[in-house]
mmCIF file of C-alpha atoms in Angstrom:
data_model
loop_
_atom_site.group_PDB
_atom_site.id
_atom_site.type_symbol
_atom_site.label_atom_id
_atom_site.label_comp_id
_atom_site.label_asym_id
_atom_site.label_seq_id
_atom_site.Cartn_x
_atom_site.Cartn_y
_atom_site.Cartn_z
ATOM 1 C CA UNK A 1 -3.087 -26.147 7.455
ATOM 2 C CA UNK A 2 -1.297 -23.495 4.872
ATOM 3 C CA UNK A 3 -3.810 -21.124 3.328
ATOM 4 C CA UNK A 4 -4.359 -21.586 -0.389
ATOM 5 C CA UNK A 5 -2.975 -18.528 -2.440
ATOM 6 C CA UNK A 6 -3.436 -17.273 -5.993
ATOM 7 C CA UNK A 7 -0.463 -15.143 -6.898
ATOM 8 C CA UNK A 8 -1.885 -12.539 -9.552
ATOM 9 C CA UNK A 9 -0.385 -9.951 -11.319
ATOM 10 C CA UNK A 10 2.804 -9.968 -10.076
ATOM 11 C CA UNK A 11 6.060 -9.741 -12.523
ATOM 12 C CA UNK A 12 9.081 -11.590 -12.420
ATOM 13 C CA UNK A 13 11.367 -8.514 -11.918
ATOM 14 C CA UNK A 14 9.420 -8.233 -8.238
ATOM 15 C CA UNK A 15 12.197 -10.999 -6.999
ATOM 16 C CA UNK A 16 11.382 -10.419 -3.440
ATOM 17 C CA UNK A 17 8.418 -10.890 -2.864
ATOM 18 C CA UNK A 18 8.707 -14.226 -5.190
ATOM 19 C CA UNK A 19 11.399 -14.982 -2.945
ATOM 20 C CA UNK A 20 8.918 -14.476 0.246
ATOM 21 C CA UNK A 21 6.474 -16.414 -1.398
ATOM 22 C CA UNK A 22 7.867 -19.481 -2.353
ATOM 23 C CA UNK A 23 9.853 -19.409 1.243
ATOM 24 C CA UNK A 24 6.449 -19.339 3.382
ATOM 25 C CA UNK A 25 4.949 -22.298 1.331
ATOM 26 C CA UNK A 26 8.128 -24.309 2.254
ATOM 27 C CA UNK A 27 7.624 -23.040 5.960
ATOM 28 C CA UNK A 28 3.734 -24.646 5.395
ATOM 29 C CA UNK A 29 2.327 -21.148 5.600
ATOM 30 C CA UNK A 30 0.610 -20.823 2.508
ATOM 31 C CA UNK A 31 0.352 -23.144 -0.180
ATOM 32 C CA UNK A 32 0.558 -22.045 -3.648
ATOM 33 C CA UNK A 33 -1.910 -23.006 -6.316
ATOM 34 C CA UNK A 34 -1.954 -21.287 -9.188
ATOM 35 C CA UNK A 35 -0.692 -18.037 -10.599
ATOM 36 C CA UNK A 36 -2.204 -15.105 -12.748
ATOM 37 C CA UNK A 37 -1.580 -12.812 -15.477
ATOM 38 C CA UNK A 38 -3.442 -10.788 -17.744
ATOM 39 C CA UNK A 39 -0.122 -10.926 -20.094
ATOM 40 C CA UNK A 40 -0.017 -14.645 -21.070
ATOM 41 C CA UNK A 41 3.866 -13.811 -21.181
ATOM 42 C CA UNK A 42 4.192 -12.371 -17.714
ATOM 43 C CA UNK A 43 1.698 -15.518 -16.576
ATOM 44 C CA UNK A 44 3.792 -17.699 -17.524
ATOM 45 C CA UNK A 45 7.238 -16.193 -16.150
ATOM 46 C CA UNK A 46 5.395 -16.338 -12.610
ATOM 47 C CA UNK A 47 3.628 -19.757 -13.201
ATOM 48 C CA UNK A 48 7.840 -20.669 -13.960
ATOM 49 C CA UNK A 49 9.172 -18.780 -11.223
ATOM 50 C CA UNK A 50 6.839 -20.144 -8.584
ATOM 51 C CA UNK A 51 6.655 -23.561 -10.176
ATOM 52 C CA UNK A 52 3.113 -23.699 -10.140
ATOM 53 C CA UNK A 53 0.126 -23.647 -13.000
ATOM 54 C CA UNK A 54 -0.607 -20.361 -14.712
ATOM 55 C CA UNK A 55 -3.441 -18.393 -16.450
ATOM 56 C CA UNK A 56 -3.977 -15.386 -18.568
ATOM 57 C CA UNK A 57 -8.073 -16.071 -18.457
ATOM 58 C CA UNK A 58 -9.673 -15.312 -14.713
ATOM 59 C CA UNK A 59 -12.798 -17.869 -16.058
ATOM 60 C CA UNK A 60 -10.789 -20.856 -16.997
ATOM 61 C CA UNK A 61 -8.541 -20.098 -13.631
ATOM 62 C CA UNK A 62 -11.071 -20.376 -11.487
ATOM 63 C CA UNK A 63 -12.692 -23.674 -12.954
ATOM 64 C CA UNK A 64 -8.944 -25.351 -11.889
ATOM 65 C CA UNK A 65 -8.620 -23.355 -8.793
ATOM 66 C CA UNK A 66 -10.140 -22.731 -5.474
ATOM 67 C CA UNK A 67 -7.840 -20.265 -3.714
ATOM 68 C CA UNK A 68 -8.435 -19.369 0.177
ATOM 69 C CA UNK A 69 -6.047 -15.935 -0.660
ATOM 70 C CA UNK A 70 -4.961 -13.498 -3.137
ATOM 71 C CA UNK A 71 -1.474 -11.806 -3.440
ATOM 72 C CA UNK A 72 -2.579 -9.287 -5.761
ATOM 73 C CA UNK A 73 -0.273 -6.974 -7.904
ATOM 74 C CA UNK A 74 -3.718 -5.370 -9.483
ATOM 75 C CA UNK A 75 -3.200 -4.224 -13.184
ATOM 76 C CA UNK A 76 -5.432 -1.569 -14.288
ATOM 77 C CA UNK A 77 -7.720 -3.945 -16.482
ATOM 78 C CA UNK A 78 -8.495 -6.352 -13.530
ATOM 79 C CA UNK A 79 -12.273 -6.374 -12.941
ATOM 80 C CA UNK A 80 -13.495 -5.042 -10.366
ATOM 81 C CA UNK A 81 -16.499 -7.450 -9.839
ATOM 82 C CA UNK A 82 -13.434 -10.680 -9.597
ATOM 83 C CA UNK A 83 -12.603 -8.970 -6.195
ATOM 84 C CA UNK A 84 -16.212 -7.938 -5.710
ATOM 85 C CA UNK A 85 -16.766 -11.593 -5.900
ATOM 86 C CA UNK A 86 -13.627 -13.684 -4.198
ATOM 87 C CA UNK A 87 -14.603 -11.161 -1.023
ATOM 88 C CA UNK A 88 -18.228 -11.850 -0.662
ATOM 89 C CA UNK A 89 -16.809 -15.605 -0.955
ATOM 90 C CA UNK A 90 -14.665 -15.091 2.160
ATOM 91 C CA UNK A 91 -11.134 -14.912 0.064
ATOM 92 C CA UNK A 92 -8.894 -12.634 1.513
ATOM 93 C CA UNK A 93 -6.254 -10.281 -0.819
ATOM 94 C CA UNK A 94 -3.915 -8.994 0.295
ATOM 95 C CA UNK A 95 -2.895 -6.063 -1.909
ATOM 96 C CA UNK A 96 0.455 -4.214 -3.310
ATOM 97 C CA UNK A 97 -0.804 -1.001 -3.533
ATOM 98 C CA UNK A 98 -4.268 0.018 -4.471
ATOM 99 C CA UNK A 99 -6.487 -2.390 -4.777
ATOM 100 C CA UNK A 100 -8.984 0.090 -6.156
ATOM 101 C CA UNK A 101 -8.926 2.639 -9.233
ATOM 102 C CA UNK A 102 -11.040 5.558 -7.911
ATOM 103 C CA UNK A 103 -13.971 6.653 -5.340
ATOM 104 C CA UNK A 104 -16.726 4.597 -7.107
ATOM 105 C CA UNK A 105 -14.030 1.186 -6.907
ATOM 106 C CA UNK A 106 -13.316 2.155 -2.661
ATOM 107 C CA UNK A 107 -16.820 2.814 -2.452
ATOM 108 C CA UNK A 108 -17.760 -0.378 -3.502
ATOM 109 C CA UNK A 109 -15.120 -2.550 -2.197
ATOM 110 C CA UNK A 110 -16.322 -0.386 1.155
ATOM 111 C CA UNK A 111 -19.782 -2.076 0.949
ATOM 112 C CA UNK A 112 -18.184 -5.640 1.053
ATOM 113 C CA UNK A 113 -16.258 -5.395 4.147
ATOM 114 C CA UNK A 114 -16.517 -4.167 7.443
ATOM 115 C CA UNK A 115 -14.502 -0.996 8.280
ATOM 116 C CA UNK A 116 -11.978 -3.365 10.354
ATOM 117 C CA UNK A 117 -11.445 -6.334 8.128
ATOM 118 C CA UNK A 118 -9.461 -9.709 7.990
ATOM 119 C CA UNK A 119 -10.364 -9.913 4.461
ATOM 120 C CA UNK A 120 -7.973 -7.189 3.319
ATOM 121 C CA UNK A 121 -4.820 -5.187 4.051
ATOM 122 C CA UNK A 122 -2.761 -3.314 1.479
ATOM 123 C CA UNK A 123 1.221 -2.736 1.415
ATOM 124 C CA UNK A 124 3.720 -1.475 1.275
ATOM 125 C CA UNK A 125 1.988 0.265 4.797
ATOM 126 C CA UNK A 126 4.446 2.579 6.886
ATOM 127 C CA UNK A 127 2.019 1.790 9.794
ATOM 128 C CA UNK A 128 3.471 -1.667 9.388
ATOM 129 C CA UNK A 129 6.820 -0.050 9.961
ATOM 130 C CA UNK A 130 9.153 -0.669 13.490
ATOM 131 C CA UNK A 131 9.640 2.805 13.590
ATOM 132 C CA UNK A 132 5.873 3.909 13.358
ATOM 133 C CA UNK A 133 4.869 1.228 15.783
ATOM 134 C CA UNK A 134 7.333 2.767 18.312
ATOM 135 C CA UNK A 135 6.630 6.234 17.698
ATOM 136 C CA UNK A 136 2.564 5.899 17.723
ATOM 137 C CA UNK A 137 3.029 4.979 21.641
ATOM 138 C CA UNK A 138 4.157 8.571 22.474
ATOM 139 C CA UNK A 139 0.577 10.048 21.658
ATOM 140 C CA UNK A 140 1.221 13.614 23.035
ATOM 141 C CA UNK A 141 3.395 14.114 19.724
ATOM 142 C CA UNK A 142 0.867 13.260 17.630
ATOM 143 C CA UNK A 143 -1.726 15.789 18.975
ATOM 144 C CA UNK A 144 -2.219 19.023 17.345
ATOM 145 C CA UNK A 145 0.552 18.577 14.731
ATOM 146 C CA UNK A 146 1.327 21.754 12.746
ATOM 147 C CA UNK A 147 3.577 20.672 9.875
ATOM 148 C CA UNK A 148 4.625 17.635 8.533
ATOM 149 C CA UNK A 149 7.216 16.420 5.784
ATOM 150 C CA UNK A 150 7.880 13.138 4.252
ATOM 151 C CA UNK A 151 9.662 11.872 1.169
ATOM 152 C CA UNK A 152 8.224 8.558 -0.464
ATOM 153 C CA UNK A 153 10.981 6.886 -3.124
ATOM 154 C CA UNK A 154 11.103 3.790 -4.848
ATOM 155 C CA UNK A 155 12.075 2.237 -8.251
ATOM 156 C CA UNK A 156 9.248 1.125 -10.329
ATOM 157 C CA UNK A 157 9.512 -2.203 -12.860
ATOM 158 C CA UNK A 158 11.088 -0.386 -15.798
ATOM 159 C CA UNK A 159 13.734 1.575 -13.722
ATOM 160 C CA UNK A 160 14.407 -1.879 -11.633
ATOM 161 C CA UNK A 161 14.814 -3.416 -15.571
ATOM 162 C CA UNK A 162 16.356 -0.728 -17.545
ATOM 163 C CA UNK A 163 19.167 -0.192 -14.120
ATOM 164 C CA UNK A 164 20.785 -2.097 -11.873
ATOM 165 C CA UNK A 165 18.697 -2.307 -9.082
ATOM 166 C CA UNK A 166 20.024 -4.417 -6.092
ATOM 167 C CA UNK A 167 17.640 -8.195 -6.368
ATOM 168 C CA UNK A 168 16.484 -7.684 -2.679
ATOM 169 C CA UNK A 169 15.609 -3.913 -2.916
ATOM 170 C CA UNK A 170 12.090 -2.902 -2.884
ATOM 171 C CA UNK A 171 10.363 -2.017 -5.820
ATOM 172 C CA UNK A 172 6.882 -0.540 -6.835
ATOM 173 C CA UNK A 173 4.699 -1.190 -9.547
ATOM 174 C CA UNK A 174 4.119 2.771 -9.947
ATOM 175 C CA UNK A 175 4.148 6.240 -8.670
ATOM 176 C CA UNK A 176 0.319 5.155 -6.978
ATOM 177 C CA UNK A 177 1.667 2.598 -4.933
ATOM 178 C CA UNK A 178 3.519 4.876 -3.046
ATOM 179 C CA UNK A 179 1.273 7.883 -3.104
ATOM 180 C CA UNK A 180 -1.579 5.183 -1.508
ATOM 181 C CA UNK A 181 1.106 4.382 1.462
ATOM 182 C CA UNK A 182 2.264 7.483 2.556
ATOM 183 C CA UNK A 183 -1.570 9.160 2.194
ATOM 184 C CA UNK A 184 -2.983 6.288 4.465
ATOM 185 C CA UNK A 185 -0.067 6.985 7.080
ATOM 186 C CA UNK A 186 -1.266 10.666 7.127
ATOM 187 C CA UNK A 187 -4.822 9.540 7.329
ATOM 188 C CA UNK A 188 -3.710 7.817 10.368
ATOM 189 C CA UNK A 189 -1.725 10.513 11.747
ATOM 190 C CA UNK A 190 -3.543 13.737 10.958
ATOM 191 C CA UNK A 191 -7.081 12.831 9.388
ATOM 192 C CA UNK A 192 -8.356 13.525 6.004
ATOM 193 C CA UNK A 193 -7.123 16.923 4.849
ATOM 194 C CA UNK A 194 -9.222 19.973 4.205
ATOM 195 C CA UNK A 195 -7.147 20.690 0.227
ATOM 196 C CA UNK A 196 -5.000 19.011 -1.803
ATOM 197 C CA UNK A 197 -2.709 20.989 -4.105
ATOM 198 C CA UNK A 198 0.098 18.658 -6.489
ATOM 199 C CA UNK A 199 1.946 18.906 -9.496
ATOM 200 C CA UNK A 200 2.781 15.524 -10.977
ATOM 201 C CA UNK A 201 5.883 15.419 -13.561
ATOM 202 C CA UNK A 202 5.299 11.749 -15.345
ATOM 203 C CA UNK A 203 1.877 9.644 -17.085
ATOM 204 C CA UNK A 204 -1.056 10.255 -14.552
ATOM 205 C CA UNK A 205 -3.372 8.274 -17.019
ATOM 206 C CA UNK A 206 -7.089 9.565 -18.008
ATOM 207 C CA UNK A 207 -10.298 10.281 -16.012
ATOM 208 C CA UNK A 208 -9.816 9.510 -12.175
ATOM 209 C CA UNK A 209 -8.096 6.410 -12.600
ATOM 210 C CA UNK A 210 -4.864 6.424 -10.379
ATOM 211 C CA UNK A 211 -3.625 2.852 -10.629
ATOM 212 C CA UNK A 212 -0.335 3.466 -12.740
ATOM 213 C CA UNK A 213 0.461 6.994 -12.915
ATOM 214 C CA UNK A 214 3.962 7.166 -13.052
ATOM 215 C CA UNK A 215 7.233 9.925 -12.219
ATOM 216 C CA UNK A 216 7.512 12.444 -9.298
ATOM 217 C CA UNK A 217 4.832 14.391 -7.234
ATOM 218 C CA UNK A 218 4.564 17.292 -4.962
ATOM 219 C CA UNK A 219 2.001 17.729 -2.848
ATOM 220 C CA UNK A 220 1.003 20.198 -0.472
ATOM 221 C CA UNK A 221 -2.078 19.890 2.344
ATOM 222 C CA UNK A 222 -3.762 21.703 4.724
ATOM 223 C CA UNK A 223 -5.684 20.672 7.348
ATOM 224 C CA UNK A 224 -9.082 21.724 9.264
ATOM 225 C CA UNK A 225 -6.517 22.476 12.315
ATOM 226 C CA UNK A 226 -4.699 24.590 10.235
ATOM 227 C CA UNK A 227 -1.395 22.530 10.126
ATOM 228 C CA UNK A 228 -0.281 21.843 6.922
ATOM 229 C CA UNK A 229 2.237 18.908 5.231
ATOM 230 C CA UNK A 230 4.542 18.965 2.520
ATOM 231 C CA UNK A 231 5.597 15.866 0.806
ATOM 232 C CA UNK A 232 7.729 14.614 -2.205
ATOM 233 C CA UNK A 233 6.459 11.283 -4.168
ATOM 234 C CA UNK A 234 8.809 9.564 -7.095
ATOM 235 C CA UNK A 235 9.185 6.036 -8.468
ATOM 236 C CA UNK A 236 12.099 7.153 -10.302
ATOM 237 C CA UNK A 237 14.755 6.112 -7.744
ATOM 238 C CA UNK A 238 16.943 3.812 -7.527
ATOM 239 C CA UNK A 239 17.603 3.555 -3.383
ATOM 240 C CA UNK A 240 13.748 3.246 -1.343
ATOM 241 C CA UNK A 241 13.147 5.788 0.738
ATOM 242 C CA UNK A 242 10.200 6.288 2.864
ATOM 243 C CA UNK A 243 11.124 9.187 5.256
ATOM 244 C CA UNK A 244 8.265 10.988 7.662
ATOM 245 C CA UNK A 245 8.994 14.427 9.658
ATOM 246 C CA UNK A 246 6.417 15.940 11.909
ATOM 247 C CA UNK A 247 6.214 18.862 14.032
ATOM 248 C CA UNK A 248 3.741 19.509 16.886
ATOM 249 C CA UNK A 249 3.476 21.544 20.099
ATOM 250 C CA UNK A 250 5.925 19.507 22.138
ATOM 251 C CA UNK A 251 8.408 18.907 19.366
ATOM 252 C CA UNK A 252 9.115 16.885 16.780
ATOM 253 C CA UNK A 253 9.222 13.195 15.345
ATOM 254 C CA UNK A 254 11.620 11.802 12.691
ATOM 255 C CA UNK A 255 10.776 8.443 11.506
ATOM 256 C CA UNK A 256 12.446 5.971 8.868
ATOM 257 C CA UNK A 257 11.365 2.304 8.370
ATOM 258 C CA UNK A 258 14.627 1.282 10.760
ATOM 259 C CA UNK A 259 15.284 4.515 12.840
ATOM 260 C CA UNK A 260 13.123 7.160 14.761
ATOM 261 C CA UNK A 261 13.957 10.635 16.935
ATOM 262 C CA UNK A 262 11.955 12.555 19.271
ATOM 263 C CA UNK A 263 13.544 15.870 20.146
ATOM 264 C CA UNK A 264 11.636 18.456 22.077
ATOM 265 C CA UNK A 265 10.715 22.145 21.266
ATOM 266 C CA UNK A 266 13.877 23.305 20.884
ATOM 267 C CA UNK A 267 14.928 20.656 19.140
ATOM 268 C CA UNK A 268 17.162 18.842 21.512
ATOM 269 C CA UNK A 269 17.025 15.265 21.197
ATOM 270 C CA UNK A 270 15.119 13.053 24.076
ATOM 271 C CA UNK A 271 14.485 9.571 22.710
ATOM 272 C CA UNK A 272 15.284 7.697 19.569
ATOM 273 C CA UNK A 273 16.479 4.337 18.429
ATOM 274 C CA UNK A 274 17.979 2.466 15.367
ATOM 275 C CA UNK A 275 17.518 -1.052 14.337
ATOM 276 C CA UNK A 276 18.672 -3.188 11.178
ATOM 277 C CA UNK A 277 16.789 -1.905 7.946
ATOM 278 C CA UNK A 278 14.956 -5.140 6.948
ATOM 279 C CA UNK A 279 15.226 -6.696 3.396
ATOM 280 C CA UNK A 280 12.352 -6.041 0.716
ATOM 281 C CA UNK A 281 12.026 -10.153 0.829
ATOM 282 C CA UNK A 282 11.687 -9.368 5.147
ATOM 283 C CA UNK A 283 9.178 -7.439 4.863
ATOM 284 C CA UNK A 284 7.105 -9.187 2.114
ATOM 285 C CA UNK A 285 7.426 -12.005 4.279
ATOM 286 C CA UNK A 286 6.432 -10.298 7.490
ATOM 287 C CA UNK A 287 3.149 -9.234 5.090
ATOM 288 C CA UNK A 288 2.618 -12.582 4.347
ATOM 289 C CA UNK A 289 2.719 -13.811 7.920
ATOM 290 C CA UNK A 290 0.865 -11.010 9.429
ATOM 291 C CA UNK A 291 -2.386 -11.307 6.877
ATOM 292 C CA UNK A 292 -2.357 -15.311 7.290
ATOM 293 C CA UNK A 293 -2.958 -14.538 11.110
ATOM 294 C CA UNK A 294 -5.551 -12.083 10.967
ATOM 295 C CA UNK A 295 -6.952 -14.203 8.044
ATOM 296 C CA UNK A 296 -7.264 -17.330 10.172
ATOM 297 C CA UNK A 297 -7.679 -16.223 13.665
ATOM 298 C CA UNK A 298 -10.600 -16.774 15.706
ATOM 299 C CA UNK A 299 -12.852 -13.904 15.335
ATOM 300 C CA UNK A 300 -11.979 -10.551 18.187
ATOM 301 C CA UNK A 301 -11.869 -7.178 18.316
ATOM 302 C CA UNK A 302 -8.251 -7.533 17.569
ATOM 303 C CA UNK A 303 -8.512 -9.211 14.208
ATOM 304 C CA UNK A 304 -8.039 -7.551 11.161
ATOM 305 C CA UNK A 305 -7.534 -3.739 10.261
ATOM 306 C CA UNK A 306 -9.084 -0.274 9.078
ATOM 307 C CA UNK A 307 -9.191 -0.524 5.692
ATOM 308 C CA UNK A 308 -10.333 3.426 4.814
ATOM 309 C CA UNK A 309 -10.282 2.692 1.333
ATOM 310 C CA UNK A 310 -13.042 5.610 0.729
ATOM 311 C CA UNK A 311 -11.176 8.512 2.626
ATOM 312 C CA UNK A 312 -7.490 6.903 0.354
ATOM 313 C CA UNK A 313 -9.127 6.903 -2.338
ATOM 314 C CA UNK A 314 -10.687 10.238 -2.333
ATOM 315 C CA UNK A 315 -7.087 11.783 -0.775
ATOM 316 C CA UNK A 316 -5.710 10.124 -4.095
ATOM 317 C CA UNK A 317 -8.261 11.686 -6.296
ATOM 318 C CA UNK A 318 -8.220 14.841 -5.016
ATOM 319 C CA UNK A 319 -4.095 14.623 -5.607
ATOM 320 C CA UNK A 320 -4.584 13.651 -9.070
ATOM 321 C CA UNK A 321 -7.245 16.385 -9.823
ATOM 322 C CA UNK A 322 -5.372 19.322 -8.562
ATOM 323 C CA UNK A 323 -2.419 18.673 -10.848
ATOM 324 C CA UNK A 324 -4.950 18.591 -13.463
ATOM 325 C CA UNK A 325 -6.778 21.943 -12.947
ATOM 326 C CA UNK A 326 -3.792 23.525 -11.079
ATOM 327 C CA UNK A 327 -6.310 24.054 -8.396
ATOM 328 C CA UNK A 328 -6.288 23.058 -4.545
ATOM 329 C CA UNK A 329 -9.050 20.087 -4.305
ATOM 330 C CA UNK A 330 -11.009 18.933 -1.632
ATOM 331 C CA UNK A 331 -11.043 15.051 -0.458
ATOM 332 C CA UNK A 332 -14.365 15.501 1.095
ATOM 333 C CA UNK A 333 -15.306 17.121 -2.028
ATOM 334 C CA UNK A 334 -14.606 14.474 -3.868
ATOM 335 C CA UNK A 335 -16.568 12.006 -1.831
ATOM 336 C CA UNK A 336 -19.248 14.093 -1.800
ATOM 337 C CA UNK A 337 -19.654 14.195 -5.947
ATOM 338 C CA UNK A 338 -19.877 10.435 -6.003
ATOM 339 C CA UNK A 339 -22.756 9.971 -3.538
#
């Protein structure tokens, strides 16, 4: 039986993942029941574009609607306590980019779930990625790693509206979306950092929120290990980039979403490989399929997946802090103030 989804918050300029959405509820893998908006304008482009009915009020949707899913775009002024509640009913969401504002939001959602869950997964996730999934087999690389480098670039609605963005390329909702992606793939690679240190040129909105800051980043960290990263963030682009660099005491890793090197210490080239760079529709559709089968598979130690929405959050924080006070920050600083 398809799983029944709510599409919320999602615009019509994000053509490929309406694309991947309508094509897995003709393929019977989800069935589409309603769509949402906080904009009754934008509502009703998606209710339109999916050809299904729409709402701007979250009460009078759910009286028509019992949804089994969420694909959730999350604008800033969503309540918290409608995902507080579709979780603790069993709905799943699955999430483009943060589905959480700040520490107290993660901390919460945290509560709900357990640390592996079927109940949510966020994307765009470079852990998702070909290349990661081959690299992440060669665990000697990842040990000890003393410096790593990655660029994260994507156009965001207005640039994919005001240029001509390509209908199939991938697009963001904001500077966070990214920012949430590539710190959760360092999470995963080198643990929570020790300091934070950025300087953000674009709208980081007030108090700790960080759903829809907007422009370019730079961000430095250092880690307990004393290895250190360097990375570039920018929804400004027009071409997606997501491109990850690491160096550790047996040589280095380059990774893309379609291509990956290994080359040893002195940088001569051992093992690599380069596949087709999948469409933004391919891999909103691979997102689709892969949370429908952790959603509805029988209960194992292989269902579902980390969610670290605390230690993200608090990396994100800490991020948007430091460009703030001009100041390194601490993660686990930041954690610690909210308890």
């Amino acid at each position: 039986m398809p799983v029944k989804c709510l599409v919320m918050g999602l615009q019509s300029v994000e053509k490929s993942w309406l694309k991947a959405l309508a094509q897995a509820q003709r393929d019977g893998i989800i069935e589409i029941v309603g769509a949402h908006h906080v904009d009754v304008e934008h509502a009703r482009e998606l209710g339109l574009a999916l050809d299904v009915p729409f709402f701007d009020d979250e009460r009078r949707m759910l009286l028509g609607i019992s949804p089994q899913m969420l694909v959730m775009d999350r604008p800033s002024n969503t309540r918290l306590d409608f995902l507080e509640a579709s979780l603790r009913q069993g709905i799943g969401i699955l999430s483009l980019g943060p589905p959480v504002a700040n520490i107290e939001e993660a901390q919460r959602l945290a509560k709900i779930l357990e640390p592996t869950t079927h109940l949510l997964h966020v994307v765009p996730c470079f852990g998702d990625s070909w290349a990661f999934k081959q690299c992440i087999q060669s665990e000697e690389y990842f040990r000890a790693i003393s410096f790593l480098e990655a660029h994260w670039h994507a156009p965001n609605h207005a640039v994919a509206r005001a240029q001509r963005v390509p209908s199939d390329a991938l697009l963001v909702r904001s500077l966070s979306v990214l920012a949430w992606d590539l710190m959760r793939t360092i999470l995963e690679l080198a643990g929570m950092p020790e300091s934070v240190y950025a300087a953000i040129d674009g709208t980081t909105g007030a108090g700790d929120h960080f759903l829809d800051a907007t422009g370019a980043a730079a961000v430095t960290m250092r880690f307990a290990n004393g290895g250190a990263a360097s990375l570039s963030i920018g929804d400004r682009e027009l071409q997606a980039t997501r491109s990850l660099r690491l160096y550790s005491r047996v040589g280095t890793v380059r990774m893309q979403d379609g291509q990956y090197q290994f080359a040893d210490i002195q940088g001569v080239p051992v093992d690599g490989d380069t596949v087709a760079q999948p469409s933004a529709e391919q891999l909103a559709r691979q997102a689709i399929e892969d949370f429908v089968r952790h959603f509805t598979a029988i209960p194992s130690p292989h269902r579902g997946r980390r969610h670290r929405l605390l230690e993200t959050a608090a990396m994100m924080v800490a991020m948007f802090v430091s460009n703030r006070t001009g100041e390194a920050e601490s993660p686990r600083a930041m954690i610690n103030i909210h308890r």
